[in-house]
CSV table of C-alpha atoms and ligand atoms in Angstrom, one decimal:
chain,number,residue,atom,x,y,z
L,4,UNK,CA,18.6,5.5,26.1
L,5,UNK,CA,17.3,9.3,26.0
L,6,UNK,CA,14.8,10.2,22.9
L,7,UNK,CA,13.0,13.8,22.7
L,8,UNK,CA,10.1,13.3,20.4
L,9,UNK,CA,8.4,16.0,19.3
L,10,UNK,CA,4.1,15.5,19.0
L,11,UNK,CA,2.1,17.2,16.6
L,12,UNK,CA,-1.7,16.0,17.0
L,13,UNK,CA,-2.8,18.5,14.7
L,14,UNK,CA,-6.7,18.0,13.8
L,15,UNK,CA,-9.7,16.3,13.6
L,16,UNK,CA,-9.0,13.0,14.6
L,17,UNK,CA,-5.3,13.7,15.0
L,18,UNK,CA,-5.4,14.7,19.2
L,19,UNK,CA,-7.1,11.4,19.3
L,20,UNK,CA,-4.9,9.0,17.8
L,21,UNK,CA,-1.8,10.7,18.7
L,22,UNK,CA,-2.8,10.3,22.1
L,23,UNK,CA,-2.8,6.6,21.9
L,24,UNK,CA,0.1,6.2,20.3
L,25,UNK,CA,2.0,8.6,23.0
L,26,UNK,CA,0.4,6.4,26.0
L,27,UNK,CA,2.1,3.5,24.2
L,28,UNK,CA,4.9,4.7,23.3
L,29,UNK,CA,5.6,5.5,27.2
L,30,UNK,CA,4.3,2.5,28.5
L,31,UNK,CA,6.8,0.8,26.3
L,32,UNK,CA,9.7,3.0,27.1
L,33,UNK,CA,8.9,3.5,30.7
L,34,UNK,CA,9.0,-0.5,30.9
L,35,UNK,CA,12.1,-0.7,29.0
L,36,UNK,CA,14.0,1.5,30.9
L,37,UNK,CA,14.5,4.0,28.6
L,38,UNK,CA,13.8,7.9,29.2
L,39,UNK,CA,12.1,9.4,26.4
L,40,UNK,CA,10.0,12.8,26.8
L,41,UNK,CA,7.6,14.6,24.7
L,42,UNK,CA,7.4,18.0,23.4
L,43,UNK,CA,3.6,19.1,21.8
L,44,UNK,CA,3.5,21.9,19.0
L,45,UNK,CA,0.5,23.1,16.5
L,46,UNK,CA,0.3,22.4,13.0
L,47,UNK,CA,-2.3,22.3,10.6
L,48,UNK,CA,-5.5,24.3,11.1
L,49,UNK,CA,-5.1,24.8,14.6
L,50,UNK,CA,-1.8,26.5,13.9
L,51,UNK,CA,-3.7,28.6,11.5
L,52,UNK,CA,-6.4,29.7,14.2
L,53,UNK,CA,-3.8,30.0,17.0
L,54,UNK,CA,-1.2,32.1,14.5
L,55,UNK,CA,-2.2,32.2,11.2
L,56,UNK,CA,0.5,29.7,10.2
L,57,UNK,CA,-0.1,26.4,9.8
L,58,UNK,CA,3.3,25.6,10.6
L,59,UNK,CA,4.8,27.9,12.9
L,60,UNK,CA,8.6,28.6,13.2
L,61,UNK,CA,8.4,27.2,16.9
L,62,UNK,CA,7.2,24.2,15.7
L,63,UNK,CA,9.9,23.7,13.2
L,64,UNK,CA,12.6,24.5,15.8
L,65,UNK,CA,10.8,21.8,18.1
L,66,UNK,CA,10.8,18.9,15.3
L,67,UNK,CA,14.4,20.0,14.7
L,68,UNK,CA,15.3,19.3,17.8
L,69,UNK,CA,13.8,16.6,18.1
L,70,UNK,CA,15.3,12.9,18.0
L,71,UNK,CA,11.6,11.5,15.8
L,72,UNK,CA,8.3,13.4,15.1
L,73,UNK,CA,4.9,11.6,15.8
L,74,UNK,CA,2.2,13.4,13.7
L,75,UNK,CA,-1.8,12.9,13.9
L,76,UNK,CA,-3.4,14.8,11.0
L,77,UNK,CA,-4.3,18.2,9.1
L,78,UNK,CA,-7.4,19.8,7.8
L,79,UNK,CA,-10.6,19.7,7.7
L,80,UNK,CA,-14.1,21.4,6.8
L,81,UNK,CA,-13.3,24.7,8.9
L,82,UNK,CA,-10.5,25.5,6.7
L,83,UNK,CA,-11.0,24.1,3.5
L,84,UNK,CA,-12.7,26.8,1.9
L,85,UNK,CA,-11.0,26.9,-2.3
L,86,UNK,CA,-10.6,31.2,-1.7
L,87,UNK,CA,-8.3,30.4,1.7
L,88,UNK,CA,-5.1,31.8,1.1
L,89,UNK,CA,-3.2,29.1,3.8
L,90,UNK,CA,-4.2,25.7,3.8
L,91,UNK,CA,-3.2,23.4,6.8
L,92,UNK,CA,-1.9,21.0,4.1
L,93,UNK,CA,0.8,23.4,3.5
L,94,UNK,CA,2.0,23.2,7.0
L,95,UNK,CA,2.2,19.0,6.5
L,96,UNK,CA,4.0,19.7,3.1
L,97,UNK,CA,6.2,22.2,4.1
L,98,UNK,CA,7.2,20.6,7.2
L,99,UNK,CA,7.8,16.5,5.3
L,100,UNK,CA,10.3,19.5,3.1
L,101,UNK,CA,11.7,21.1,6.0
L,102,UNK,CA,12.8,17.6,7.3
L,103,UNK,CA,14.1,16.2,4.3
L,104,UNK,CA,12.1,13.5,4.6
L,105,UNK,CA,11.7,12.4,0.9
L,106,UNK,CA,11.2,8.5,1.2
L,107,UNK,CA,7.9,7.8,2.6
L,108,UNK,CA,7.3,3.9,3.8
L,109,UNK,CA,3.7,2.6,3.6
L,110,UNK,CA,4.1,-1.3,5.0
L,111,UNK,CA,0.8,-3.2,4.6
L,112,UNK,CA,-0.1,-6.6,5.7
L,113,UNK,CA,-3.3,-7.9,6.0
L,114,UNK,CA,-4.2,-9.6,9.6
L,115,UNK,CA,-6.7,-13.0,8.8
L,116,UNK,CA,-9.3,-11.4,11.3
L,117,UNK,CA,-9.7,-8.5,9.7
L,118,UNK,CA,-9.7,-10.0,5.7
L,119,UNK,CA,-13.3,-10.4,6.3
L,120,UNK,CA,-13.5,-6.7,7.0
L,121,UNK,CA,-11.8,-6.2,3.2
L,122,UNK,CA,-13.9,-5.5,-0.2
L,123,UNK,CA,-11.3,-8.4,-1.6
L,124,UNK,CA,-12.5,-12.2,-1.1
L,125,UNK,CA,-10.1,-13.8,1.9
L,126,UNK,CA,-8.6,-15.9,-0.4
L,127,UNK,CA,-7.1,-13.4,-2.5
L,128,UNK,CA,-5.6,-11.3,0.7
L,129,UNK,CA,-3.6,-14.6,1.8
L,130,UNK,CA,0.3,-13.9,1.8
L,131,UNK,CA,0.0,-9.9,0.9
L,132,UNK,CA,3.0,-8.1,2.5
L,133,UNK,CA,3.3,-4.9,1.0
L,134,UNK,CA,5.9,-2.3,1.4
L,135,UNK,CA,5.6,1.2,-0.5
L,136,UNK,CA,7.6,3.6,-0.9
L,137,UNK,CA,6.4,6.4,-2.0
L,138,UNK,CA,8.8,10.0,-3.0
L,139,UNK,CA,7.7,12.5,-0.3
L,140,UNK,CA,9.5,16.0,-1.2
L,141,UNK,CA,9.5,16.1,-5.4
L,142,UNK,CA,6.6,16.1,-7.9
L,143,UNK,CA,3.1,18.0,-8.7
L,144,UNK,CA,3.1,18.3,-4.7
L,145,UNK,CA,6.2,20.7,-4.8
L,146,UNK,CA,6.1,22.2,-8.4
L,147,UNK,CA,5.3,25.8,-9.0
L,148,UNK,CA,1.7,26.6,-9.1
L,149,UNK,CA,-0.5,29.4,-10.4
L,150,UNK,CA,-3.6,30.5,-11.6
L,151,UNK,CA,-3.5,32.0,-14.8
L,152,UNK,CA,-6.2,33.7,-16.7
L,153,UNK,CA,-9.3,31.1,-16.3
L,154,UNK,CA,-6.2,28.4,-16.2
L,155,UNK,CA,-4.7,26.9,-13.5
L,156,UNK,CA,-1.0,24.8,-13.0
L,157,UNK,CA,0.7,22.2,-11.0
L,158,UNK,CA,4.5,22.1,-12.4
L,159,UNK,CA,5.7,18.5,-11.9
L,160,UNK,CA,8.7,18.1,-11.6
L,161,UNK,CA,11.5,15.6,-11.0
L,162,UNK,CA,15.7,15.5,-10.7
L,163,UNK,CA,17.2,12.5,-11.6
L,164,UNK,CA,18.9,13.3,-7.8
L,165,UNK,CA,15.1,13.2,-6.3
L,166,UNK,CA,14.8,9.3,-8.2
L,167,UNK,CA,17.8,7.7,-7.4
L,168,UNK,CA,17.9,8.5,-3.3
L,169,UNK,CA,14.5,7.3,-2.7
L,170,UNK,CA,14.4,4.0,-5.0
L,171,UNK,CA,18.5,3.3,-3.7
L,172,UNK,CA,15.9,3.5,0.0
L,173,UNK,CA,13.9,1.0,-1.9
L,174,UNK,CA,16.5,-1.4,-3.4
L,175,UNK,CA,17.5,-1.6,0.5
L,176,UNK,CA,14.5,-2.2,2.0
L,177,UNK,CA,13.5,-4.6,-0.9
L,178,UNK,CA,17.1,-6.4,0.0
L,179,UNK,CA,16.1,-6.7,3.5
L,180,UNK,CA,12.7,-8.6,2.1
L,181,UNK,CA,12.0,-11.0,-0.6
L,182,UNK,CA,14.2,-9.1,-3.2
L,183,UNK,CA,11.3,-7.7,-5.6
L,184,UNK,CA,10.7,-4.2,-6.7
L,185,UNK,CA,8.1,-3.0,-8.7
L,186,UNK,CA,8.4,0.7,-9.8
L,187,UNK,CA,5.0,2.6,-10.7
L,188,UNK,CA,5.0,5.4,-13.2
L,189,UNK,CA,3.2,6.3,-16.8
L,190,UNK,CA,6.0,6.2,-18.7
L,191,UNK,CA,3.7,6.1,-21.7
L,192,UNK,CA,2.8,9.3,-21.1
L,193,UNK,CA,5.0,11.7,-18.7
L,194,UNK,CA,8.3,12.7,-19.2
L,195,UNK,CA,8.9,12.7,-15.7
L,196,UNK,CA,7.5,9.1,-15.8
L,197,UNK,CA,10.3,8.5,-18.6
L,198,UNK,CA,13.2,10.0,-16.3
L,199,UNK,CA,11.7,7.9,-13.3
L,200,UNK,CA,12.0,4.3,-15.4
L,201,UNK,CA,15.7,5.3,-16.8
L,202,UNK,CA,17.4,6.2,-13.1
L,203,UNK,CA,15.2,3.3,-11.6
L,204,UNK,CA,16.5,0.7,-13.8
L,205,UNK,CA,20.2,1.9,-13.7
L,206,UNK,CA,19.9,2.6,-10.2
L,207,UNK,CA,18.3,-1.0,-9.7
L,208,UNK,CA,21.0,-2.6,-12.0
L,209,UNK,CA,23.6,-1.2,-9.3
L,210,UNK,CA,21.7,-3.3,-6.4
L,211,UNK,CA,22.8,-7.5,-7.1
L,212,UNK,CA,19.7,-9.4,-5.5
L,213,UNK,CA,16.8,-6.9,-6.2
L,214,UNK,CA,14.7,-7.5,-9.3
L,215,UNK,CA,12.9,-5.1,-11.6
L,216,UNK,CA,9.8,-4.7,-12.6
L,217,UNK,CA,7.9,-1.8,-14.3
L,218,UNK,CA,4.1,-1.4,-14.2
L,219,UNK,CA,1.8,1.9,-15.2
L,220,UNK,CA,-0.1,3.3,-12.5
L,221,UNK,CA,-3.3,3.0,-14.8
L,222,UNK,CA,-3.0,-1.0,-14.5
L,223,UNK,CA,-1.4,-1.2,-10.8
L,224,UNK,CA,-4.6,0.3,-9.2
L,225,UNK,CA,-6.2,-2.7,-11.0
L,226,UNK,CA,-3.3,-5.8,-10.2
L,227,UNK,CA,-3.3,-4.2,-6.4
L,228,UNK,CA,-6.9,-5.6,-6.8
L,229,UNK,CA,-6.4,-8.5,-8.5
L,230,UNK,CA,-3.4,-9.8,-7.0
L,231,UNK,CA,-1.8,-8.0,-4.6
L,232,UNK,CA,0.2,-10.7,-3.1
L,233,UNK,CA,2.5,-10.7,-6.4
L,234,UNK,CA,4.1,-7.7,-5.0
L,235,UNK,CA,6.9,-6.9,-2.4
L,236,UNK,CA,8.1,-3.5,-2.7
L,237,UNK,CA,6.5,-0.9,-4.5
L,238,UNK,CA,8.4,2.4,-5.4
L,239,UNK,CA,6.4,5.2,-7.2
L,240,UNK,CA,6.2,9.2,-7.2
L,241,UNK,CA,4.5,11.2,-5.0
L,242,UNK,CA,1.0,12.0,-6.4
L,243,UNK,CA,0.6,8.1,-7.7
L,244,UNK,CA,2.0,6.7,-4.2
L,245,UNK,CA,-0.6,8.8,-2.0
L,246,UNK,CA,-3.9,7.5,-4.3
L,247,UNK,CA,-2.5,3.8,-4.3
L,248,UNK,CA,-1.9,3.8,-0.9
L,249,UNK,CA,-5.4,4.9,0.2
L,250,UNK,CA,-6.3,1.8,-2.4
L,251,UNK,CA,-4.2,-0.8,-0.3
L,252,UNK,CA,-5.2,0.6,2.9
L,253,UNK,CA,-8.9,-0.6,2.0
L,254,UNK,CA,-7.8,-3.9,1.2
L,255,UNK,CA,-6.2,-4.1,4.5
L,256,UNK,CA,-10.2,-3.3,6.1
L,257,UNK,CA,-9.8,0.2,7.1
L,258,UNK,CA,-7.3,3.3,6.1
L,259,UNK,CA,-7.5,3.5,10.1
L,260,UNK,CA,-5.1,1.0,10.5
L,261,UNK,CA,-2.2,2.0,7.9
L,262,UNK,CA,0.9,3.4,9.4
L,263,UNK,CA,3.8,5.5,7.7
L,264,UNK,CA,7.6,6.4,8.2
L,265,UNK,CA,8.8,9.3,6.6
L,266,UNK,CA,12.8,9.3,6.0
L,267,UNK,CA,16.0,11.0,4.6
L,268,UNK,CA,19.4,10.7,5.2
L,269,UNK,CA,19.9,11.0,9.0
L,270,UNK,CA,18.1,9.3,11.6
L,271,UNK,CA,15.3,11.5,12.6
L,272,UNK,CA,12.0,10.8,11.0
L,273,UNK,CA,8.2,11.9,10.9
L,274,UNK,CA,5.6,9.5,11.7
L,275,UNK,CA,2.1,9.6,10.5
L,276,UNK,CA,-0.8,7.2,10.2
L,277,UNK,CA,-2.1,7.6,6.7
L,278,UNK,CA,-5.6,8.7,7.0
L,279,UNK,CA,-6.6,11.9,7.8
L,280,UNK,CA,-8.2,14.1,9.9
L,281,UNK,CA,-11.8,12.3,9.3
L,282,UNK,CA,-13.9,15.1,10.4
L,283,UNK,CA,-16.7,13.1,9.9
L,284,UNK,CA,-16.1,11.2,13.5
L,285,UNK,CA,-13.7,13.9,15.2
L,286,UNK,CA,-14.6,14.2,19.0
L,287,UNK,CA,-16.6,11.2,19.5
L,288,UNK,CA,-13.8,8.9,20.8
L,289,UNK,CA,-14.4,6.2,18.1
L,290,UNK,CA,-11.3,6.8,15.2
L,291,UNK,CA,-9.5,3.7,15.2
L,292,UNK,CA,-5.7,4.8,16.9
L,293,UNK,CA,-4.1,1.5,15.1
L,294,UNK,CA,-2.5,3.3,12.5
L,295,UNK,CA,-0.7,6.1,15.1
L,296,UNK,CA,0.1,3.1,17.3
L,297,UNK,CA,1.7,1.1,14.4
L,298,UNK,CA,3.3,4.5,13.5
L,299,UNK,CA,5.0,4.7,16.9
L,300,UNK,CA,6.2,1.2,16.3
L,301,UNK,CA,7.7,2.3,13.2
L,302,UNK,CA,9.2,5.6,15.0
L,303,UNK,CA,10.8,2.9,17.8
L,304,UNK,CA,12.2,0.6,14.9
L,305,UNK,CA,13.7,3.6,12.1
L,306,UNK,CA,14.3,6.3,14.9
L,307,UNK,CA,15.4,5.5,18.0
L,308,UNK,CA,16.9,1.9,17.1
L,309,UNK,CA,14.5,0.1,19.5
L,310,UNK,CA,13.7,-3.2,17.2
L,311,UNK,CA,12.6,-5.3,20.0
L,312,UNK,CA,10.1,-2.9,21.7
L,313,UNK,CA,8.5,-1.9,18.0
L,314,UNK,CA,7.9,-5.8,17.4
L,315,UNK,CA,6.4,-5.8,20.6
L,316,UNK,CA,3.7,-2.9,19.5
L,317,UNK,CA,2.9,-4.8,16.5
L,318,UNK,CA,2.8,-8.0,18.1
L,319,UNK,CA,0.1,-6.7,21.0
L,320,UNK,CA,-1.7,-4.9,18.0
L,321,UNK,CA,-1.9,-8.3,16.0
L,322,UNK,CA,-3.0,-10.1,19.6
L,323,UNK,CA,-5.8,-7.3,19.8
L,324,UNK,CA,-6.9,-7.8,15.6
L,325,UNK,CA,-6.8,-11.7,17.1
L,326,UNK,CA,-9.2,-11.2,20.2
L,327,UNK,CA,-11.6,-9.1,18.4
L,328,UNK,CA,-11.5,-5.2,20.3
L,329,UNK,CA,-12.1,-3.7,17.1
L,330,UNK,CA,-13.3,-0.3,16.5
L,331,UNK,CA,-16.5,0.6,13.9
L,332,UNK,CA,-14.5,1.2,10.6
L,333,UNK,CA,-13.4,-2.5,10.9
L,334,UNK,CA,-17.3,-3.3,12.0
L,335,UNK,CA,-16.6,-3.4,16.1
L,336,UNK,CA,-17.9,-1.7,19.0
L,337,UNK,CA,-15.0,-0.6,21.1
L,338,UNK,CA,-13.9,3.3,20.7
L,339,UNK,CA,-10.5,4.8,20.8
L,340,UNK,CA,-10.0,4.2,24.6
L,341,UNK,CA,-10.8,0.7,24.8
L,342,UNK,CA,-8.5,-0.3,21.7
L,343,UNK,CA,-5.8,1.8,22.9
L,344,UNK,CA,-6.4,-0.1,26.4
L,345,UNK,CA,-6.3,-3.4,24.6
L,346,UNK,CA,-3.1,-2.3,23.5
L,347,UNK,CA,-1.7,-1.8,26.7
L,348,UNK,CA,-3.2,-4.6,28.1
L,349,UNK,CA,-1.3,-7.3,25.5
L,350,UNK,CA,2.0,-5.2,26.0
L,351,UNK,CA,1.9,-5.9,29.9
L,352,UNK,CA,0.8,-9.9,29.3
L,353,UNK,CA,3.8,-10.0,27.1
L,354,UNK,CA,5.8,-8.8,29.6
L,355,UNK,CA,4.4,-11.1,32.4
L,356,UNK,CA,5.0,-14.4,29.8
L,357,UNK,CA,8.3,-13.4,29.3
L,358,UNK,CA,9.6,-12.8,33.2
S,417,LIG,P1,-9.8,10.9,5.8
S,417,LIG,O1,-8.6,9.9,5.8
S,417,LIG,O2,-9.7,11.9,6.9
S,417,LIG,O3,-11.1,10.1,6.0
S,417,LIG,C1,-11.6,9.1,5.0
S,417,LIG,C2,-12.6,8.2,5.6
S,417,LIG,O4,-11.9,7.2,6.4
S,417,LIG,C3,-13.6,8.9,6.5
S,417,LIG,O5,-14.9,8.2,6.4
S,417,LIG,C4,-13.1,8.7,7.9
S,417,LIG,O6,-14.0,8.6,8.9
S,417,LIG,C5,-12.4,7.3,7.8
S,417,LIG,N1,-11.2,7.2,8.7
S,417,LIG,C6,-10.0,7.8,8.5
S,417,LIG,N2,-9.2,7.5,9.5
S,417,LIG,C7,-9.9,6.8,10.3
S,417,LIG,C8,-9.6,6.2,11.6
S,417,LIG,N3,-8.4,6.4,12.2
S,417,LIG,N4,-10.6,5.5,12.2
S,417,LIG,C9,-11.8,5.4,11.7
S,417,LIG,N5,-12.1,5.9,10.5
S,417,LIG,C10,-11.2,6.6,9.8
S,417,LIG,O7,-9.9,11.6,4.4
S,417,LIG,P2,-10.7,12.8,3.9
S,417,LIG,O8,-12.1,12.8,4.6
S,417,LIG,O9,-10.6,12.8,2.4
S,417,LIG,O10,-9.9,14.1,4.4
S,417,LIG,C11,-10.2,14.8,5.5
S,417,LIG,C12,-9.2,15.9,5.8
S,417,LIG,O11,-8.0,15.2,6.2
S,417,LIG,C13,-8.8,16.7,4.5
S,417,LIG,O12,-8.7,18.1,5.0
S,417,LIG,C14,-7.5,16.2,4.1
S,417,LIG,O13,-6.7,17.1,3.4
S,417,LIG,C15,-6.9,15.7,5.4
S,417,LIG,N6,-5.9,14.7,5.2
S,417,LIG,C16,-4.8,14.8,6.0
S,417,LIG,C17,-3.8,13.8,6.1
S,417,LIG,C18,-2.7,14.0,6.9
S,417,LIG,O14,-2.6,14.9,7.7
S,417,LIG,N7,-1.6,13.2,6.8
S,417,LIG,C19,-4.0,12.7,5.3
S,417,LIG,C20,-5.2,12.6,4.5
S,417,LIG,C21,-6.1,13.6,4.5
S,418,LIG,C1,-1.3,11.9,3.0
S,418,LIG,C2,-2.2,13.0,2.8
S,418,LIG,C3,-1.4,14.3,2.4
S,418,LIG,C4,-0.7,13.9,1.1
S,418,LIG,C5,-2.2,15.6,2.3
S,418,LIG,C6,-3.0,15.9,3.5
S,418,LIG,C7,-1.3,16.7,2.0
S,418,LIG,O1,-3.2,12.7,1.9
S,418,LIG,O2,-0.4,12.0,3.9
S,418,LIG,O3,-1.4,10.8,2.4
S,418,LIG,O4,-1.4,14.0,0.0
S,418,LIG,O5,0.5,13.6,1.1
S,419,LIG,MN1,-3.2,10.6,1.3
């Protein structure tokens, strides 16, 4: 096959893990046989410096045309100043908007090696398989915003339209796993929270073989604690879905190692590990490139239709979590090169054991 993916490392850490994740990605299609090229375009603060944009049009024409996008990260210290009249966030939020990529899917599984890594005991991580999906293109995220008088606002606000296409995404993927979806809202408080439980549990009652289940956001951040292997699929709003999935990333040992798949109604989706730009480590070769990796696996699997190569990514990744070539956020010595090289390495041994 022929794929035109369109790279945005962004910055901060985002050059470096986006690297990794593109070396992968060829190594895997190169061996595969299929041709898939790579297009690079600014977003983010560097966008800002290079045009005073943070998402310039010629980067919007080049994700459009592309077949998947394969983001690293935006923001940091440099352009984070509360007076800045552009953010590079915006370019990230106006670009997930552009695409139409309203479902965002978190997966998180937590590998044995790495439980120790975890603030949770080992026995409490056995058996979690997470998936989240989390609404992308609706609430206080899009909602109009102002300043007004020594007030300020964040509209939020959400069609029933917005609800029912990304948890009839959820009842899917929730059909495709062990049939159990909790939605996340605060009902008990927000109207929007109020419209979110009504269209979930119609939409839900429409899907035969999903189950429902409603919990407050208040009380999930506390049961993803206490027992996060009770859950399957999680479904929530934008704002509550990015905190809780920072939360499950740490029980995972690191946010470095948490992919994402953002997705709407066609084919073509953005990729993104979930961290961000960690400015704190930028340029010293050490961010951990597990979560752009296992992003690219996600871009093979939802994008280009390439199930057997993106089980090989997370396979070699879960070979490299086994042998121990583990970066400092998950308490190793081995910086961005050598994981990445680990990678590789299990990808070509896979190879070998199965010619
Ligand atoms: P962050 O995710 O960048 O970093 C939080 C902590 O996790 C830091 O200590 C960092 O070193 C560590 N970390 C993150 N990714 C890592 C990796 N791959 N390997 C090793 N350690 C890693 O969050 P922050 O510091 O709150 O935000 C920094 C900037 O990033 C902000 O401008 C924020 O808006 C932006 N951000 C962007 C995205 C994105 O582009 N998708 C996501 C989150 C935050
Ligand atoms: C994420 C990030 C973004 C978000 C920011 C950078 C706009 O935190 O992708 O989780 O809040 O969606
Ligand atoms: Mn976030």
């Amino acid at each position: 096959m022929r794929a035109h993916i369109a790279v945005l490392p962004g910055d901060g850490i985002g050059p470096e893990v986006t690297a990794a994740a593109v070396e992968v990605l060829r190594d895997v299609a190169g061996h595969a046989g299929h041709l898939i090229d790579f297009s690079e375009h600014g977003i983010g603060g560097i966008a800002i410096d290079d045009t005073g944009d943070p998402l310039p049009q010629a980067t919007i024409d080049g994700c459009l045309g592309s077949d998947a996008v394969l983001l690293g990260a935006v923001g940091g210290p440099k352009w984070s100043d509360p007076q800045a009249k552009v953010r590079p966030e915006q370019g990230l939020l106006a670009l997930r908007a552009k695409l139409g990529v309203y479902a965002n899917l978190r997966p998180l599984r937590v590998h044995p090696r790495l439980a120790a890594h975890s603030p949770l005991k080992a026995e409490n991580l056995v058996g979690v398989d997470l998936l989240f999906v989390r609404e992308l293109t609706g609430g206080a995220y899009f909602g109009r915003k102002a300043r007004e008088g020594d007030a300020a606002v964040d509209e939020c606000r959400y069609t029933t339209g917005e609800i029912e296409r990304v948890v009839r995404r959820a009842c899917a993927l929730a059909r495709s796993r062990r049939g159990k979806l909790t939605s996340v809202d605060k009902a008990n408080v927000l109207e929007t929270s109020r419209l979110w439980r009504a269209t979930t549990t119609r939409v839900v009652a429409e899907h035969p073989g999903v189950t429902l289940e409603h919990q407050l956001v208040d009380s999930m951040a506390m049961l993803l604690l206490t027992r996060p292997s009770a859950y399957d699929v999680i479904v929530t709003e934008n704002l509550f879905g990015d905190i809780l999935t920072d939360e499950a990333a740490a029980l995972a040992g690191s946010l470095g190692v948490s992919p994402s798949a953002s997705l709407g109604d066609g084919r073509r989706g953005l990729y993104e590990p979930i961290h961000g730009s960690a400015p704190d480590i930028a340029g010293q070769g050490v961010a951990n490139p597990i979560g752009a990796i296992l992003s690219a696996a996600l871009l093979l699997r939802h994008s280009l239709g390439l199930d057997a190569e993106a089980a090989a990514v997370e396979a070699a990744v879960d070979s490299v979590f086994e042998h121990g070539e583990l970066t400092r956020d998950l308490g190793g010595t081995a910086g961005t090169r050598e994981v990445t090289d680990a990678v590789l390495a299990r990808l070509a041994a896979q190879r070998k054991a199965a010619a």
